[in-house]
XYZ file of C-alpha atoms in Angstrom:
584
model
C 19.135 12.828 29.048
C 21.684 14.636 26.899
C 22.230 13.080 23.443
C 25.915 12.319 23.965
C 25.245 10.532 27.266
C 23.248 7.706 25.720
C 23.377 5.149 22.967
C 20.504 4.254 20.672
C 17.527 2.031 21.353
C 15.317 1.777 24.412
C 17.416 4.377 26.271
C 16.934 6.879 23.426
C 13.450 8.277 24.101
C 11.100 8.993 21.199
C 9.672 12.411 20.407
C 6.057 13.410 19.928
C 5.188 12.803 16.296
C 4.882 16.435 15.240
C 8.656 16.826 15.708
C 9.723 14.265 13.093
C 10.710 15.084 9.524
C 10.622 12.573 6.666
C 13.167 12.054 3.936
C 12.281 9.516 1.249
C 13.302 8.376 -2.224
C 10.277 6.312 -3.297
C 11.750 2.991 -2.166
C 12.132 3.714 1.552
C 11.975 6.603 4.011
C 13.587 7.776 7.238
C 12.238 9.804 10.160
C 14.597 12.396 11.623
C 14.043 13.804 15.097
C 15.045 17.208 16.496
C 18.351 15.876 17.858
C 19.392 14.950 14.322
C 18.608 11.321 15.135
C 17.432 8.865 12.483
C 14.761 7.177 14.583
C 13.267 5.010 11.839
C 14.354 3.576 8.521
C 13.698 0.220 6.865
C 16.159 -1.100 4.294
C 16.372 -1.905 1.555
C 12.613 -1.338 1.050
C 9.626 0.137 2.859
C 8.448 -3.172 4.319
C 11.910 -4.598 5.090
C 13.213 -4.874 8.622
C 14.371 -1.613 10.169
C 18.036 -0.654 10.431
C 17.181 2.341 12.639
C 14.339 1.530 15.031
C 14.658 3.649 18.175
C 11.149 4.954 17.345
C 9.854 1.578 18.564
C 12.474 1.167 21.288
C 14.768 -0.893 19.108
C 18.467 -0.636 18.274
C 20.141 1.282 15.505
C 20.337 4.983 14.825
C 22.252 7.676 13.017
C 22.941 10.871 14.948
C 24.263 14.240 13.805
C 23.811 17.051 16.310
C 25.692 19.836 18.107
C 28.280 18.631 20.607
C 26.806 20.901 23.263
C 23.687 20.046 25.253
C 22.347 23.608 24.984
C 20.699 24.138 21.624
C 17.256 24.696 20.137
C 15.962 22.856 17.115
C 14.245 23.899 13.913
C 14.295 23.086 10.249
C 12.505 23.286 6.938
C 12.090 21.517 3.609
C 13.551 22.966 0.451
C 10.427 23.820 -1.523
C 9.016 21.078 -3.712
C 11.376 18.429 -2.308
C 11.926 16.074 0.608
C 15.339 17.611 1.205
C 15.246 18.575 4.876
C 17.465 21.102 6.615
C 17.893 20.424 10.324
C 18.879 23.665 12.041
C 20.244 24.154 15.536
C 20.887 27.420 17.332
C 23.561 26.937 20.002
C 25.020 29.359 22.514
C 27.912 30.029 20.100
C 26.359 29.913 16.627
C 24.070 28.216 14.098
C 24.575 24.765 12.568
C 22.607 23.108 9.797
C 22.550 19.579 8.431
C 21.118 19.130 4.953
C 19.435 15.701 4.825
C 18.156 13.589 1.944
C 17.950 10.152 0.445
C 19.543 10.256 -3.006
C 16.644 10.584 -5.452
C 15.364 8.731 -7.395
C 15.967 5.716 -5.208
C 17.327 2.361 -6.281
C 15.134 -0.517 -5.001
C 18.236 -2.373 -3.818
C 20.419 0.457 -2.489
C 19.654 3.377 -0.189
C 22.041 6.340 -0.222
C 21.744 8.679 2.772
C 23.158 12.159 2.224
C 24.008 14.417 5.180
C 25.848 17.712 4.704
C 26.883 19.501 7.913
C 27.185 23.284 7.508
C 28.685 25.829 9.919
C 26.247 28.659 9.167
C 27.199 31.169 11.829
C 30.316 30.683 13.924
C 32.506 27.613 14.167
C 30.718 24.283 14.585
C 31.400 21.249 16.761
C 29.172 18.311 15.881
C 28.946 14.802 17.282
C 28.182 11.908 14.947
C 27.164 8.327 15.799
C 26.154 5.469 13.526
C 24.720 2.067 14.362
C 22.849 0.298 11.555
C 21.427 -2.980 12.872
C 19.494 -4.886 10.225
C 16.072 -6.466 10.723
C 15.211 -4.653 13.963
C 18.560 -5.522 15.540
C 18.671 -9.211 14.627
C 21.883 -8.502 12.695
C 24.140 -5.965 14.457
C 26.486 -3.859 12.396
C 30.134 -4.891 12.282
C 33.121 -3.443 10.493
C 34.726 -5.343 7.617
C 37.434 -2.918 6.553
C 38.335 0.748 6.547
C 40.747 3.134 4.932
C 41.041 6.808 5.849
C 37.418 8.004 6.284
C 35.731 5.125 4.386
C 34.215 2.297 6.448
C 33.065 -0.999 4.924
C 30.433 -2.652 7.136
C 27.979 -5.542 7.207
C 24.700 -6.009 9.000
C 23.313 -9.448 8.189
C 22.399 -9.472 4.481
C 23.100 -5.755 4.086
C 26.310 -4.288 2.687
C 27.130 -0.849 4.119
C 29.665 1.815 3.282
C 30.082 5.018 5.272
C 32.123 7.800 3.735
C 33.110 10.977 5.545
C 33.173 9.737 9.131
C 36.733 10.887 9.635
C 38.389 9.819 12.849
C 35.512 7.514 13.761
C 36.128 4.765 16.299
C 33.982 1.730 17.073
C 32.596 1.572 20.601
C 29.814 -0.703 21.850
C 28.696 -1.449 18.309
C 28.580 2.228 17.304
C 30.864 4.293 15.115
C 31.450 7.626 16.825
C 33.318 10.745 15.824
C 33.350 14.506 16.221
C 33.410 16.968 13.324
C 34.771 20.481 13.728
C 34.160 23.130 11.057
C 35.104 26.739 10.582
C 32.328 29.211 9.859
C 31.145 28.765 6.264
C 32.632 25.293 5.833
C 30.657 22.130 5.162
C 31.327 18.410 5.505
C 29.596 15.514 3.718
C 28.600 12.156 5.135
C 27.366 9.476 2.715
C 25.907 6.193 3.953
C 25.082 3.418 1.467
C 22.971 0.381 2.439
C 22.323 -2.393 -0.060
C 21.203 -5.995 -0.320
C 23.832 -6.388 -3.044
C 27.602 -5.885 -2.996
C 28.414 -2.207 -3.441
C 30.284 -1.024 -6.494
C 33.898 -0.044 -5.954
C 33.460 3.525 -7.180
C 32.985 5.900 -4.243
C 29.947 8.190 -4.388
C 30.473 11.847 -5.266
C 28.410 13.952 -2.803
C 28.216 17.030 -5.033
C 26.994 14.951 -7.958
C 24.419 13.134 -5.810
C 23.087 16.403 -4.402
C 22.720 17.924 -7.879
C 20.972 14.813 -9.197
C 18.610 14.744 -6.213
C 17.671 18.420 -6.553
C 17.142 18.082 -10.294
C 14.879 15.027 -9.973
C 12.693 16.586 -7.276
C 12.185 19.701 -9.378
C 11.365 17.564 -12.413
C 8.726 15.465 -10.668
C 6.990 17.967 -8.390
C 5.311 20.741 -10.419
C 5.290 24.358 -9.370
C 1.886 25.392 -8.000
C 0.192 28.786 -8.219
C -3.315 29.929 -7.425
C -4.293 27.229 -4.926
C -5.550 27.940 -1.431
C -2.087 27.091 -0.052
C 0.573 26.880 -2.756
C 3.523 25.941 -0.574
C 1.648 23.301 1.425
C 0.032 21.855 -1.697
C 3.414 21.456 -3.370
C 4.848 19.943 -0.202
C 1.983 17.422 -0.069
C 2.784 16.486 -3.666
C 6.432 15.996 -2.702
C 5.426 13.754 0.216
C 3.271 11.586 -2.070
C 6.057 11.439 -4.648
C 8.583 10.392 -2.021
C 6.261 7.602 -0.883
C 5.741 6.214 -4.402
C 8.050 3.442 -5.602
C 9.407 2.963 -9.101
C 6.866 0.095 -9.252
C 4.117 2.735 -9.100
C 2.977 1.589 -5.658
C 2.540 4.227 -2.956
C 2.810 3.198 0.695
C 0.046 4.365 3.011
C 2.615 5.508 5.607
C 6.327 5.194 6.291
C 5.931 3.569 9.709
C 4.302 0.738 11.590
C 2.622 0.387 14.976
C 2.292 4.047 15.973
C -0.851 4.124 18.121
C -4.084 5.881 17.262
C -5.044 5.655 20.931
C -2.787 4.690 23.852
C -3.289 1.130 25.114
C -6.278 0.505 22.806
C -4.652 -1.977 20.420
C -5.240 0.248 17.377
C -1.706 0.315 16.020
C -1.211 -1.061 12.527
C 1.439 -1.585 9.869
C 0.858 0.836 6.993
C 4.084 0.270 5.007
C 2.031 -1.161 2.141
C 0.019 0.103 -0.809
C -3.718 0.452 -0.196
C -5.757 0.532 -3.401
C -8.090 3.212 -2.030
C -5.288 5.454 -0.780
C -3.489 5.246 -4.107
C -6.677 6.234 -5.922
C -7.024 9.288 -3.677
C -3.447 10.232 -4.520
C -4.204 9.804 -8.219
C -7.216 12.128 -7.965
C -5.045 14.733 -6.284
C -2.318 14.335 -8.907
C -4.848 14.804 -11.711
C -6.098 18.017 -10.092
C -2.559 19.306 -9.517
C -1.037 18.361 -12.866
C 1.462 15.989 -11.202
C 1.696 13.713 -14.228
C 4.321 11.261 -12.984
C 2.356 10.667 -9.782
C -0.892 10.170 -11.703
C 0.701 7.771 -14.186
C 2.200 5.729 -11.345
C -1.202 5.395 -9.661
C -2.982 4.353 -12.841
C -0.308 1.817 -13.767
C -0.160 0.208 -10.320
C -3.942 -0.084 -9.899
C -4.436 -1.390 -13.442
C -1.750 -4.025 -12.955
C -3.313 -5.256 -9.721
C -6.727 -5.561 -11.402
C -5.232 -7.427 -14.351
C -3.414 -9.800 -12.011
C -6.152 -10.480 -9.450
C -9.433 -9.456 -11.073
C -12.466 -9.905 -8.797
C -10.133 -11.125 -6.025
C -8.369 -7.745 -5.832
C -6.836 -7.324 -2.382
C -7.297 -4.093 -0.416
C -3.498 -3.705 -0.104
C -0.236 -4.977 -1.588
C 3.473 -4.606 -1.075
C 5.122 -2.002 -3.314
C 6.176 -4.876 -5.560
C 2.576 -6.017 -5.947
C 3.003 -8.967 -3.587
C 0.933 -10.220 -0.693
C 0.938 -8.235 2.544
C 2.304 -10.493 5.307
C -0.044 -11.516 8.095
C 0.123 -9.563 11.335
C 2.727 -10.536 13.929
C 4.183 -8.989 17.070
C 7.738 -7.710 17.147
C 9.881 -8.249 20.248
C 10.500 -4.545 20.868
C 9.077 -2.182 23.516
C 7.108 -0.276 20.859
C 6.183 3.391 20.725
C 4.749 4.437 24.119
C 1.170 3.240 24.358
C 1.352 0.364 21.871
C 2.953 -2.953 21.024
C 5.167 -3.203 17.951
C 3.299 -4.947 15.128
C 4.314 -6.024 11.633
C 2.055 -7.098 8.768
C -1.655 -6.463 8.407
C -4.782 -8.574 8.625
C -6.385 -6.597 5.760
C -5.350 -9.518 3.508
C -8.489 -11.433 4.287
C -10.924 -8.608 3.542
C -13.124 -7.814 0.575
C -13.526 -4.059 0.080
C -16.115 -3.338 -2.600
C -15.442 0.393 -2.734
C -11.913 -0.265 -4.045
C -13.407 -1.167 -7.417
C -15.431 2.040 -7.507
C -12.376 4.052 -6.511
C -10.367 2.423 -9.304
C -12.989 3.491 -11.846
C -12.973 7.027 -10.457
C -9.187 7.126 -10.813
C -9.319 5.859 -14.407
C -11.991 8.438 -15.266
C -9.933 11.249 -13.735
C -6.912 10.102 -15.741
C -8.981 9.991 -18.917
C -10.178 13.569 -18.428
C -6.578 14.799 -18.526
C -5.459 12.468 -21.312
C -3.582 9.936 -19.144
C -5.689 6.792 -19.574
C -4.105 4.571 -22.204
C -5.846 1.981 -24.326
C -3.954 -0.696 -22.369
C -5.862 0.290 -19.237
C -9.349 -0.432 -20.551
C -9.114 -4.127 -19.788
C -8.649 -3.149 -16.122
C -11.694 -0.867 -16.434
C -13.788 -3.771 -17.700
C -12.572 -6.037 -14.882
C -13.588 -3.443 -12.285
C -17.057 -2.913 -13.790
C -17.686 -6.641 -14.169
C -16.654 -7.234 -10.558
C -19.109 -4.595 -9.347
C -21.842 -6.282 -11.426
C -21.035 -9.646 -9.868
C -20.303 -8.698 -6.260
C -22.088 -5.457 -5.353
C -24.676 -7.178 -3.182
C -22.034 -8.973 -1.062
C -21.249 -7.603 2.400
C -17.788 -6.039 2.554
C -15.393 -4.526 5.101
C -15.880 -1.000 3.814
C -13.659 2.063 3.873
C -12.942 1.778 7.609
C -12.139 -1.952 7.397
C -14.680 -3.098 9.962
C -16.935 -6.148 10.143
C -18.618 -7.095 6.898
C -21.856 -5.232 6.190
C -23.728 -3.797 3.246
C -22.032 -0.438 3.664
C -23.817 2.426 1.910
C -20.526 4.173 1.177
C -19.186 1.160 -0.739
C -22.233 0.903 -2.986
C -22.541 4.631 -3.624
C -18.817 4.855 -4.415
C -19.236 2.109 -7.001
C -22.143 4.066 -8.480
C -19.926 7.146 -8.673
C -17.177 5.171 -10.394
C -19.579 3.671 -12.929
C -21.050 7.074 -13.789
C -17.614 8.658 -14.127
C -16.118 6.024 -16.407
C -19.260 5.715 -18.528
C -18.647 9.268 -19.740
C -15.475 8.009 -21.465
C -16.819 4.642 -22.613
C -18.389 3.510 -25.910
C -22.182 3.864 -25.973
C -22.896 0.164 -25.418
C -20.881 0.107 -22.202
C -22.057 3.529 -21.119
C -25.738 2.615 -21.117
C -25.136 -0.583 -19.151
C -22.846 1.056 -16.585
C -25.194 3.986 -16.013
C -28.076 1.563 -15.500
C -26.034 -0.390 -12.949
C -25.181 2.834 -11.139
C -28.887 3.701 -10.986
C -29.645 0.259 -9.556
C -26.978 0.629 -6.861
C -28.292 4.023 -5.772
C -31.900 2.790 -5.796
C -31.063 -0.257 -3.684
C -29.113 1.865 -1.219
C -32.017 4.307 -1.038
C -34.389 1.470 -0.231
C -32.234 -0.078 2.467
C -29.877 2.617 3.825
C -31.852 5.842 3.802
C -32.397 7.295 7.265
C -35.956 8.359 8.161
C -34.699 11.965 8.166
C -33.822 11.673 4.470
C -30.023 11.416 4.781
C -27.818 8.427 4.059
C -27.067 6.096 6.940
C -24.107 3.764 7.290
C -25.791 0.460 6.436
C -29.103 -1.375 6.774
C -29.652 -1.671 10.509
C -27.031 0.993 11.347
C -28.723 4.385 11.373
C -25.624 6.419 12.249
C -24.201 9.003 9.890
C -20.654 8.543 8.561
C -18.314 11.209 7.198
C -17.354 8.825 4.373
C -20.879 9.239 3.008
C -19.885 12.715 1.791
C -17.500 11.259 -0.780
C -19.933 9.641 -3.268
C -21.661 12.967 -3.916
C -18.321 14.771 -4.290
C -17.397 12.162 -6.925
C -20.752 12.336 -8.739
C -22.482 9.194 -7.545
C -25.445 11.280 -6.398
C -26.151 14.837 -7.513
C -24.895 17.721 -5.405
C -28.408 19.230 -5.261
C -30.033 15.925 -4.302
C -31.792 16.328 -0.918
C -30.034 13.194 0.338
C -26.678 14.836 -0.362
C -27.542 18.049 1.454
C -29.128 16.345 4.430
C -26.120 14.062 4.822
C -23.796 17.064 4.809
C -25.945 18.779 7.443
C -25.860 15.670 9.633
C -22.091 15.204 9.362
C -21.530 18.860 10.197
C -23.822 18.755 13.224
C -23.082 15.290 14.601
C -19.447 14.699 13.692
C -17.921 18.172 13.391
C -16.107 19.603 16.402
C -13.928 22.720 16.562
C -13.292 22.673 12.838
C -12.393 18.961 12.699
C -14.470 15.934 11.696
C -14.790 12.470 13.228
C -15.522 9.385 11.125
C -18.666 8.244 12.939
C -19.996 8.050 16.463
C -18.877 4.973 18.397
C -21.811 3.615 20.358
C -21.754 4.569 24.023
C -18.696 6.860 23.804
C -18.240 10.603 23.330
C -16.508 11.420 20.064
C -13.146 12.530 21.472
C -12.973 9.610 23.922
C -13.331 6.962 21.230
C -10.729 8.215 18.752
C -9.126 11.315 17.285
C -10.607 13.471 14.581
C -9.859 12.115 11.095
C -7.944 14.658 9.055
C -9.010 12.938 5.838
C -12.619 13.657 6.823
C -11.832 17.305 7.549
C -10.584 17.857 3.996
C -13.507 15.856 2.591
C -15.816 18.186 4.534
C -14.123 21.161 2.899
C -14.766 19.646 -0.542
C -18.396 18.914 0.322
C -19.048 22.472 1.532
C -17.366 23.836 -1.578
C -19.555 21.679 -3.787
C -22.598 23.296 -2.183
C -21.259 26.791 -2.804
C -20.407 27.357 0.869
C -16.993 28.788 0.049
C -16.255 30.511 3.333
C -17.184 27.414 5.329
C -15.092 25.259 2.995
C -12.055 27.480 3.522
C -12.505 27.310 7.295
C -12.549 23.505 7.323
C -9.544 23.456 5.013
C -7.471 25.890 7.062
C -8.281 24.251 10.387
C -7.201 20.808 9.226
C -4.191 22.156 7.322
C -2.844 23.417 10.640
C -2.977 19.982 12.332
C 0.716 19.196 11.872
C 4.145 20.016 13.250
C 6.721 22.309 11.671
C 7.751 19.662 9.086
C 4.107 19.855 7.815
C 3.535 16.107 8.002
C 0.135 14.670 8.864
C -0.933 11.519 10.640
C -4.304 9.835 10.233
C -5.846 11.284 13.397
C -5.564 14.486 15.378
C -6.224 14.568 19.115
C -8.260 17.751 19.514
C -7.911 17.864 23.307
C -4.128 17.462 23.474
C -3.454 18.873 19.980
C -1.248 15.908 19.147
C -0.786 13.762 16.050
C -1.943 10.141 16.372
C -1.171 7.123 14.204
C 1.400 6.350 11.555
C 3.493 9.115 9.992
C 3.087 10.504 7.410
C -0.358 9.309 6.327
C -0.439 9.560 2.539
C -4.187 9.904 2.020
C -4.343 12.987 4.235
C -1.686 14.680 2.100
C -3.620 13.574 -0.991
C -6.836 15.232 0.180
C -4.974 18.380 1.206
C -3.447 18.564 -2.276
C -6.761 17.985 -4.032
C -8.776 20.378 -1.884
C -6.139 23.131 -2.153
C -6.691 23.063 -5.918
C -10.436 22.500 -6.078
C -11.378 25.061 -3.441
C -9.549 27.746 -5.396
C -12.031 27.282 -8.259
C -15.286 29.163 -7.760
């Protein structure tokens, strides 16, 4: 169906995930498809209701695309930013649309910048806007307009659209056509806020300059990694997903399926403690100071607030993640539309070990303040008190005495003890030794490698991480045998699966986990297998579309992205491994 023959919503079909680009400002993000369609955006914050939800078959969208039906799509990010340039080649010329959310973002007000450029030849572009708050519960309606400024409301949201000259309202959508001479450009500015907008109209040139300047300030230049451009882009993605509160969302979307019709479609618009720690590790390796400081501050604050009852995930404001519910929308093909997450009720022991690893990494580069040591003590005391309790583990499954959780806590204790006063250091090292010894007694496979848990003799790719982080020595036979087992049993075609589901071939049960592929690269590198490490790294680095965004899983058979987009911890491990693998 041609773009101009259809409105938004269920009749506006979604794309495969590799074709979406992300723009973000820390407080929210938007997915843009190849037709110049905003298919997803929540406002005013990440976990608010969506104003553009055609990704899940809902109403609302924001379209800028060539007026003709014959065009091909492309685009690229301006280096070190989440400023995206949609690019269309038509039968008569080339058109671009420069896209961004004004950066840094205001928690209450989103400002969408779109600059249409006639690159080669004259341009005719069609534009449509329908911003329907809370997944369509509050349709957009016009309040007032003068010349090319439209004042709008959508439930609690105040909207102002500047630049939509000649627009007329039809079936709940503002529609117009923009014609430009070769070399000309035209700006569209959309503001969405949960507060009344100020009277002063935004200046597009000023907003663009501010946005460029802030991206270049926050995302450091990178040289000498295995993939400089991709590493810097991963840092930009993580920066764009990190709020002014310090919290980083796990993904920008909800309910995108990991497997069609399998019920594995979750809401990841929240801040997972573990994921944020991974991002902090990557930031420490890359010298991304603002990203590292945000991670340390957010994790420390959660520990100070909740102590031993630390939740696995929070909203970006540090609040409780809402319980899971079903949204009355068709959903992305293959899955129902879900909001909220049942992770609230879980205890994840490894989160405390990951927090200690983050604090130790920050300390090594001089970014752990004295105010953070109370959070360190809370994490160590919690491990002392709760390490023998069953927990949900890294993969958030049924409670068990997961080997990965205990070994990760041992790694965290060893890492932070190196920065601690002698009295603490001795005690924490002794506790780490006890954790490793207990895990050896109860979760060592007869072959000499680590197994998932007592009574579960399968190998798990997550068991590579504790050795990478120093919980067990790199030259320990258990470390090497575990690496051999993961490579042989879970590695396929350069990708790595989490673990083997009982009774199912690997590729039938789920996609390969891109996180695990980059972890494998780090593990091989640690053993001095530099060529093998580079192969794992390069294979997994390629598992994305042209916008270079990664999901959680990659379907090896169909070569498709699966799950929510973009998945922050995959970008974090790409960033970290790009730096560490470049060091012999």
